[in-house]
mmCIF file of C-alpha atoms and ligand atoms in Angstrom:
data_model
loop_
_atom_site.group_PDB
_atom_site.id
_atom_site.type_symbol
_atom_site.label_atom_id
_atom_site.label_comp_id
_atom_site.label_asym_id
_atom_site.label_seq_id
_atom_site.Cartn_x
_atom_site.Cartn_y
_atom_site.Cartn_z
ATOM 1 C CA MET Y 1 -56.239 -13.891 -195.910
ATOM 2 C CA LYS Y 2 -54.282 -13.674 -192.909
ATOM 3 C CA PRO Y 3 -56.266 -15.123 -189.695
ATOM 4 C CA LEU Y 4 -58.015 -12.593 -187.626
ATOM 5 C CA ILE Y 5 -57.243 -12.863 -184.171
ATOM 6 C CA GLY Y 6 -59.136 -10.945 -181.661
ATOM 7 C CA ILE Y 7 -57.524 -9.586 -178.360
ATOM 8 C CA SER Y 8 -59.404 -8.650 -175.282
ATOM 9 C CA THR Y 9 -59.032 -5.318 -173.756
ATOM 10 C CA VAL Y 10 -59.401 -3.456 -170.575
ATOM 11 C CA LEU Y 11 -61.678 -0.704 -169.748
ATOM 12 C CA GLY Y 12 -59.248 2.169 -168.541
ATOM 13 C CA PHE Y 13 -60.290 5.368 -166.841
ATOM 14 C CA GLU Y 14 -58.132 8.439 -167.872
ATOM 15 C CA MET Y 15 -58.669 11.930 -168.271
ATOM 16 C CA LYS Y 16 -62.345 11.648 -166.943
ATOM 17 C CA ARG Y 17 -63.245 9.277 -169.473
ATOM 18 C CA HIS Y 18 -63.171 5.406 -170.282
ATOM 19 C CA PHE Y 19 -60.647 4.031 -172.863
ATOM 20 C CA ASP Y 20 -60.701 0.500 -174.327
ATOM 21 C CA LYS Y 21 -56.923 -0.526 -173.879
ATOM 22 C CA VAL Y 22 -54.471 -3.183 -174.179
ATOM 23 C CA CYS Y 23 -50.795 -3.318 -174.067
ATOM 24 C CA HIS Y 24 -49.541 -3.061 -177.796
ATOM 25 C CA TYR Y 25 -47.169 -5.935 -177.500
ATOM 26 C CA TYR Y 26 -50.051 -8.427 -178.231
ATOM 27 C CA ALA Y 27 -50.753 -6.859 -181.774
ATOM 28 C CA GLU Y 28 -47.274 -6.852 -182.555
ATOM 29 C CA SER Y 29 -46.836 -10.446 -181.400
ATOM 30 C CA VAL Y 30 -50.021 -11.513 -183.485
ATOM 31 C CA ASP Y 31 -48.457 -9.723 -186.591
ATOM 32 C CA ARG Y 32 -45.100 -11.174 -186.057
ATOM 33 C CA ALA Y 33 -46.824 -14.815 -185.933
ATOM 34 C CA GLY Y 34 -48.595 -13.833 -189.254
ATOM 35 C CA GLY Y 35 -52.084 -13.128 -187.827
ATOM 36 C CA LEU Y 36 -54.183 -9.700 -188.176
ATOM 37 C CA PRO Y 37 -54.754 -8.451 -184.627
ATOM 38 C CA PHE Y 38 -58.193 -7.165 -184.162
ATOM 39 C CA LEU Y 39 -58.845 -5.542 -180.634
ATOM 40 C CA LEU Y 40 -62.221 -6.504 -178.919
ATOM 41 C CA PRO Y 41 -64.053 -3.763 -176.744
ATOM 42 C CA LEU Y 42 -65.329 -4.920 -173.313
ATOM 43 C CA MET Y 43 -69.174 -4.759 -173.766
ATOM 44 C CA ASP Y 44 -71.973 -4.774 -171.159
ATOM 45 C CA ASP Y 45 -73.968 -7.421 -173.230
ATOM 46 C CA ALA Y 46 -72.282 -10.713 -172.914
ATOM 47 C CA SER Y 47 -74.669 -12.015 -175.635
ATOM 48 C CA LEU Y 48 -72.347 -10.106 -178.013
ATOM 49 C CA ALA Y 49 -69.486 -12.287 -177.306
ATOM 50 C CA ALA Y 50 -70.754 -15.047 -179.630
ATOM 51 C CA GLU Y 51 -71.021 -12.332 -182.604
ATOM 52 C CA TYR Y 52 -67.497 -11.196 -182.053
ATOM 53 C CA VAL Y 53 -66.430 -14.830 -181.838
ATOM 54 C CA ASP Y 54 -68.030 -15.477 -185.048
ATOM 55 C CA ARG Y 55 -66.070 -13.102 -186.804
ATOM 56 C CA VAL Y 56 -62.682 -13.618 -185.580
ATOM 57 C CA ASP Y 57 -60.430 -16.939 -186.260
ATOM 58 C CA ALA Y 58 -59.116 -17.191 -182.828
ATOM 59 C CA ILE Y 59 -58.852 -15.072 -179.701
ATOM 60 C CA ILE Y 60 -56.310 -14.157 -177.050
ATOM 61 C CA LEU Y 61 -57.625 -13.229 -173.388
ATOM 62 C CA SER Y 62 -54.925 -10.722 -172.445
ATOM 63 C CA GLY Y 63 -53.309 -9.786 -169.064
ATOM 64 C CA GLY Y 64 -54.038 -7.087 -166.827
ATOM 65 C CA ASN Y 65 -53.836 -5.815 -163.180
ATOM 66 C CA GLU Y 66 -57.236 -6.657 -162.070
ATOM 67 C CA ASP Y 67 -57.523 -9.864 -160.211
ATOM 68 C CA VAL Y 68 -60.454 -12.051 -161.020
ATOM 69 C CA ALA Y 69 -63.160 -11.656 -158.662
ATOM 70 C CA PRO Y 70 -62.812 -14.387 -156.204
ATOM 71 C CA CYS Y 71 -66.757 -15.185 -155.758
ATOM 72 C CA SER Y 72 -66.394 -16.437 -159.230
ATOM 73 C CA TYR Y 73 -64.456 -19.438 -157.527
ATOM 74 C CA GLY Y 74 -66.626 -19.265 -154.363
ATOM 75 C CA GLU Y 75 -64.198 -17.329 -152.006
ATOM 76 C CA ASN Y 76 -64.159 -14.072 -150.146
ATOM 77 C CA PRO Y 77 -61.160 -11.810 -150.815
ATOM 78 C CA ILE Y 78 -58.271 -11.747 -148.691
ATOM 79 C CA ARG Y 79 -56.530 -8.607 -147.715
ATOM 80 C CA GLU Y 80 -53.832 -9.066 -150.259
ATOM 81 C CA LEU Y 81 -56.109 -9.070 -153.209
ATOM 82 C CA THR Y 82 -55.913 -5.904 -155.279
ATOM 83 C CA SER Y 83 -58.211 -4.474 -157.714
ATOM 84 C CA ILE Y 84 -61.163 -6.473 -159.163
ATOM 85 C CA ALA Y 85 -63.251 -5.857 -162.366
ATOM 86 C CA PRO Y 86 -66.166 -8.038 -162.539
ATOM 87 C CA GLU Y 87 -67.448 -6.807 -165.784
ATOM 88 C CA ARG Y 88 -64.268 -7.650 -167.602
ATOM 89 C CA ASP Y 89 -64.475 -11.194 -165.970
ATOM 90 C CA GLU Y 90 -67.919 -11.765 -167.079
ATOM 91 C CA TRP Y 91 -67.004 -10.362 -170.723
ATOM 92 C CA GLU Y 92 -64.182 -12.666 -170.855
ATOM 93 C CA PHE Y 93 -66.089 -15.758 -169.505
ATOM 94 C CA ALA Y 94 -68.572 -15.245 -172.332
ATOM 95 C CA LEU Y 95 -65.853 -14.804 -175.103
ATOM 96 C CA TYR Y 96 -64.278 -17.871 -173.577
ATOM 97 C CA ARG Y 97 -67.589 -19.775 -173.816
ATOM 98 C CA ALA Y 98 -68.310 -18.680 -177.047
ATOM 99 C CA ALA Y 99 -65.182 -19.568 -178.556
ATOM 100 C CA LEU Y 100 -65.438 -23.331 -177.131
ATOM 101 C CA GLU Y 101 -68.869 -23.338 -178.555
ATOM 102 C CA ALA Y 102 -67.750 -22.111 -182.125
ATOM 103 C CA GLY Y 103 -64.623 -24.407 -182.113
ATOM 104 C CA LYS Y 104 -61.989 -21.269 -182.156
ATOM 105 C CA PRO Y 105 -58.621 -21.427 -180.522
ATOM 106 C CA VAL Y 106 -57.784 -19.557 -177.503
ATOM 107 C CA LEU Y 107 -54.635 -18.249 -175.942
ATOM 108 C CA GLY Y 108 -54.929 -17.152 -172.354
ATOM 109 C CA VAL Y 109 -52.091 -14.858 -171.087
ATOM 110 C CA CYS Y 110 -51.406 -14.204 -167.093
ATOM 111 C CA ARG Y 111 -54.719 -13.150 -166.048
ATOM 112 C CA GLY Y 112 -56.409 -14.733 -169.099
ATOM 113 C CA CYS Y 113 -54.790 -18.341 -167.977
ATOM 114 C CA GLN Y 114 -56.570 -17.502 -164.715
ATOM 115 C CA VAL Y 115 -59.955 -16.739 -166.425
ATOM 116 C CA ILE Y 116 -60.067 -19.736 -168.405
ATOM 117 C CA ASN Y 117 -59.274 -21.915 -165.583
ATOM 118 C CA VAL Y 118 -62.122 -20.272 -163.289
ATOM 119 C CA ALA Y 119 -64.424 -20.387 -166.315
ATOM 120 C CA GLU Y 120 -64.094 -24.260 -166.325
ATOM 121 C CA GLY Y 121 -64.636 -24.417 -162.585
ATOM 122 C CA GLY Y 122 -61.121 -24.023 -161.388
ATOM 123 C CA SER Y 123 -59.585 -21.806 -158.546
ATOM 124 C CA LEU Y 124 -56.761 -19.376 -157.899
ATOM 125 C CA TYR Y 125 -54.348 -18.254 -155.348
ATOM 126 C CA GLN Y 126 -55.700 -14.729 -154.487
ATOM 127 C CA ASP Y 127 -52.056 -14.324 -153.515
ATOM 128 C CA ILE Y 128 -49.180 -16.666 -154.042
ATOM 129 C CA PHE Y 129 -46.933 -14.989 -151.576
ATOM 130 C CA VAL Y 130 -49.285 -15.467 -148.607
ATOM 131 C CA GLN Y 131 -51.120 -18.413 -149.690
ATOM 132 C CA ARG Y 132 -48.311 -20.699 -150.627
ATOM 133 C CA GLU Y 133 -45.037 -22.003 -148.801
ATOM 134 C CA ASN Y 134 -41.657 -21.749 -150.222
ATOM 135 C CA ILE Y 135 -42.673 -19.512 -152.993
ATOM 136 C CA LEU Y 136 -39.915 -17.975 -155.229
ATOM 137 C CA GLY Y 137 -39.888 -14.671 -157.243
ATOM 138 C CA HIS Y 138 -42.805 -13.960 -159.661
ATOM 139 C CA LEU Y 139 -43.248 -10.297 -159.308
ATOM 140 C CA PRO Y 140 -39.973 -8.338 -159.985
ATOM 141 C CA LEU Y 141 -41.904 -4.816 -159.884
ATOM 142 C CA GLY Y 142 -38.606 -3.060 -160.996
ATOM 143 C CA THR Y 143 -37.859 -5.123 -163.827
ATOM 144 C CA GLU Y 144 -38.664 -4.568 -167.566
ATOM 145 C CA MET Y 145 -41.212 -7.176 -168.748
ATOM 146 C CA HIS Y 146 -39.115 -8.327 -171.627
ATOM 147 C CA GLN Y 147 -36.355 -9.848 -168.969
ATOM 148 C CA LEU Y 148 -36.515 -13.544 -168.759
ATOM 149 C CA TYR Y 149 -36.893 -13.975 -164.994
ATOM 150 C CA HIS Y 150 -37.245 -17.767 -164.092
ATOM 151 C CA SER Y 151 -37.353 -21.047 -165.527
ATOM 152 C CA VAL Y 152 -40.175 -23.582 -166.138
ATOM 153 C CA THR Y 153 -40.394 -27.162 -166.864
ATOM 154 C CA LEU Y 154 -42.645 -28.149 -169.515
ATOM 155 C CA GLU Y 155 -44.456 -31.611 -169.786
ATOM 156 C CA PRO Y 156 -43.535 -33.699 -172.722
ATOM 157 C CA ASP Y 157 -46.339 -34.492 -175.110
ATOM 158 C CA SER Y 158 -47.929 -30.930 -174.562
ATOM 159 C CA ARG Y 159 -48.425 -28.548 -177.077
ATOM 160 C CA LEU Y 160 -46.001 -26.122 -175.266
ATOM 161 C CA PHE Y 161 -43.119 -28.784 -175.606
ATOM 162 C CA SER Y 162 -44.136 -29.113 -179.352
ATOM 163 C CA ILE Y 163 -43.786 -25.216 -179.649
ATOM 164 C CA PHE Y 164 -40.726 -24.657 -177.715
ATOM 165 C CA GLY Y 165 -38.875 -28.158 -178.338
ATOM 166 C CA LYS Y 166 -37.310 -28.442 -175.256
ATOM 167 C CA GLU Y 167 -38.189 -29.083 -171.411
ATOM 168 C CA HIS Y 168 -36.755 -26.076 -169.653
ATOM 169 C CA LEU Y 169 -37.479 -22.529 -170.658
ATOM 170 C CA ARG Y 170 -36.990 -19.179 -169.064
ATOM 171 C CA VAL Y 171 -39.696 -16.877 -168.956
ATOM 172 C CA ASN Y 172 -40.574 -13.620 -167.833
ATOM 173 C CA SER Y 173 -43.015 -13.265 -164.673
ATOM 174 C CA TYR Y 174 -45.343 -10.496 -163.528
ATOM 175 C CA HIS Y 175 -48.184 -12.203 -161.378
ATOM 176 C CA HIS Y 176 -49.119 -12.357 -157.774
ATOM 177 C CA GLN Y 177 -51.780 -14.883 -158.407
ATOM 178 C CA ALA Y 178 -51.864 -18.284 -160.066
ATOM 179 C CA VAL Y 179 -53.781 -21.298 -160.673
ATOM 180 C CA LYS Y 180 -54.493 -23.127 -157.661
ATOM 181 C CA GLU Y 181 -56.912 -26.074 -158.295
ATOM 182 C CA PRO Y 182 -56.749 -26.871 -162.128
ATOM 183 C CA ALA Y 183 -60.182 -27.312 -163.765
ATOM 184 C CA PRO Y 184 -60.605 -31.051 -164.635
ATOM 185 C CA VAL Y 185 -60.583 -30.454 -168.260
ATOM 186 C CA PHE Y 186 -57.210 -28.727 -167.995
ATOM 187 C CA ARG Y 187 -53.822 -30.619 -167.800
ATOM 188 C CA VAL Y 188 -51.102 -28.512 -166.230
ATOM 189 C CA THR Y 189 -48.208 -28.330 -168.789
ATOM 190 C CA ALA Y 190 -45.578 -25.896 -166.939
ATOM 191 C CA ARG Y 191 -44.511 -25.614 -163.727
ATOM 192 C CA SER Y 192 -41.674 -23.123 -161.976
ATOM 193 C CA GLU Y 193 -39.248 -24.680 -159.562
ATOM 194 C CA ASP Y 194 -41.498 -23.929 -156.515
ATOM 195 C CA GLY Y 195 -44.273 -26.004 -158.132
ATOM 196 C CA LEU Y 196 -46.475 -23.204 -159.135
ATOM 197 C CA ILE Y 197 -48.782 -23.841 -162.129
ATOM 198 C CA GLU Y 198 -47.399 -21.994 -164.892
ATOM 199 C CA ALA Y 199 -49.279 -23.094 -167.925
ATOM 200 C CA ILE Y 200 -52.523 -25.143 -168.696
ATOM 201 C CA GLU Y 201 -53.868 -26.956 -171.766
ATOM 202 C CA ARG Y 202 -57.308 -28.135 -172.252
ATOM 203 C CA GLU Y 203 -57.878 -31.744 -173.017
ATOM 204 C CA GLY Y 204 -59.106 -32.477 -176.590
ATOM 205 C CA ASP Y 205 -58.375 -31.375 -179.988
ATOM 206 C CA LEU Y 206 -59.044 -27.577 -179.578
ATOM 207 C CA PHE Y 207 -55.991 -25.338 -179.103
ATOM 208 C CA VAL Y 208 -56.689 -23.797 -175.568
ATOM 209 C CA VAL Y 209 -53.576 -22.930 -173.749
ATOM 210 C CA GLY Y 210 -53.149 -20.790 -170.858
ATOM 211 C CA VAL Y 211 -49.592 -19.372 -169.826
ATOM 212 C CA GLN Y 212 -48.818 -17.500 -166.496
ATOM 213 C CA TRP Y 213 -45.877 -15.485 -168.317
ATOM 214 C CA HIS Y 214 -46.237 -12.796 -170.881
ATOM 215 C CA PRO Y 215 -44.858 -14.021 -174.254
ATOM 216 C CA GLU Y 216 -46.325 -10.787 -175.883
ATOM 217 C CA ALA Y 217 -43.599 -8.987 -174.052
ATOM 218 C CA LEU Y 218 -40.618 -11.346 -175.211
ATOM 219 C CA THR Y 219 -41.496 -11.787 -178.836
ATOM 220 C CA ALA Y 220 -39.367 -8.765 -179.918
ATOM 221 C CA ARG Y 221 -35.930 -9.886 -178.129
ATOM 222 C CA HIS Y 222 -36.508 -13.448 -177.932
ATOM 223 C CA PRO Y 223 -38.051 -14.800 -181.072
ATOM 224 C CA HIS Y 224 -38.893 -18.156 -180.082
ATOM 225 C CA PHE Y 225 -41.801 -16.939 -178.118
ATOM 226 C CA VAL Y 226 -43.196 -15.853 -181.586
ATOM 227 C CA GLY Y 227 -44.009 -19.647 -181.661
ATOM 228 C CA LEU Y 228 -46.821 -19.603 -179.363
ATOM 229 C CA PHE Y 229 -48.747 -17.010 -181.156
ATOM 230 C CA ARG Y 230 -47.776 -18.992 -184.456
ATOM 231 C CA GLY Y 231 -49.378 -22.318 -182.400
ATOM 232 C CA LEU Y 232 -52.570 -20.276 -181.806
ATOM 233 C CA ILE Y 233 -52.754 -19.320 -185.695
ATOM 234 C CA GLU Y 234 -51.811 -22.669 -186.807
ATOM 235 C CA ALA Y 235 -54.753 -24.052 -184.901
ATOM 236 C CA VAL Y 236 -57.244 -21.998 -186.685
ATOM 237 C CA SER Y 237 -59.117 -24.592 -189.026
HETATM 238 MN MN1 LIG H 301 -44.040 -16.986 -162.629
#
């Protein structure tokens, strides 16, 4: 049986009603890596998170346009903060904690990387462009997401290094926020040239990796990114 990989979704409002939705590339990428993708709807009752996590083998916390609410890391919003969705934050914090509790691997993508950092007590830049000096390009709005955009440097002895087998990697970039203070349990394993944190990995045996880029949008044209999803799946016990 293929490992069942739960993918968090976003509650979208269209045509006067709510939809559970997520970019299809996650499902495609999980399939390419040999897993069976399974979408997790956003539920109000956080106690259901453990029920879902018990039934899947690993989870992916997906990306999205909603900034993590800054109150969850003890700040008030700056003007550059865009939209928030605290219900999504709470649900994904619950999924993450349930995954840790159950020993199930976690991949956090973009917003998902930020979510796992905040869940463990870390903080975020609400907007990298106004809160950091000498920032380079990270949000090419007119560019398709499958385009490799900037380089990152991977830490040796990291899970990412063993997945990609090299120190320098070109990735896409579609974010205006990033990890500021990593939670103590996380090790920074990739940075961009301007020093921004582009990936974190949790200390310990459990596979918990957060990447600031969007590997799901790269697997079709740049198959080495399938390796990240394969890494998640191979970590399933
Ligand atoms: Mn970036």
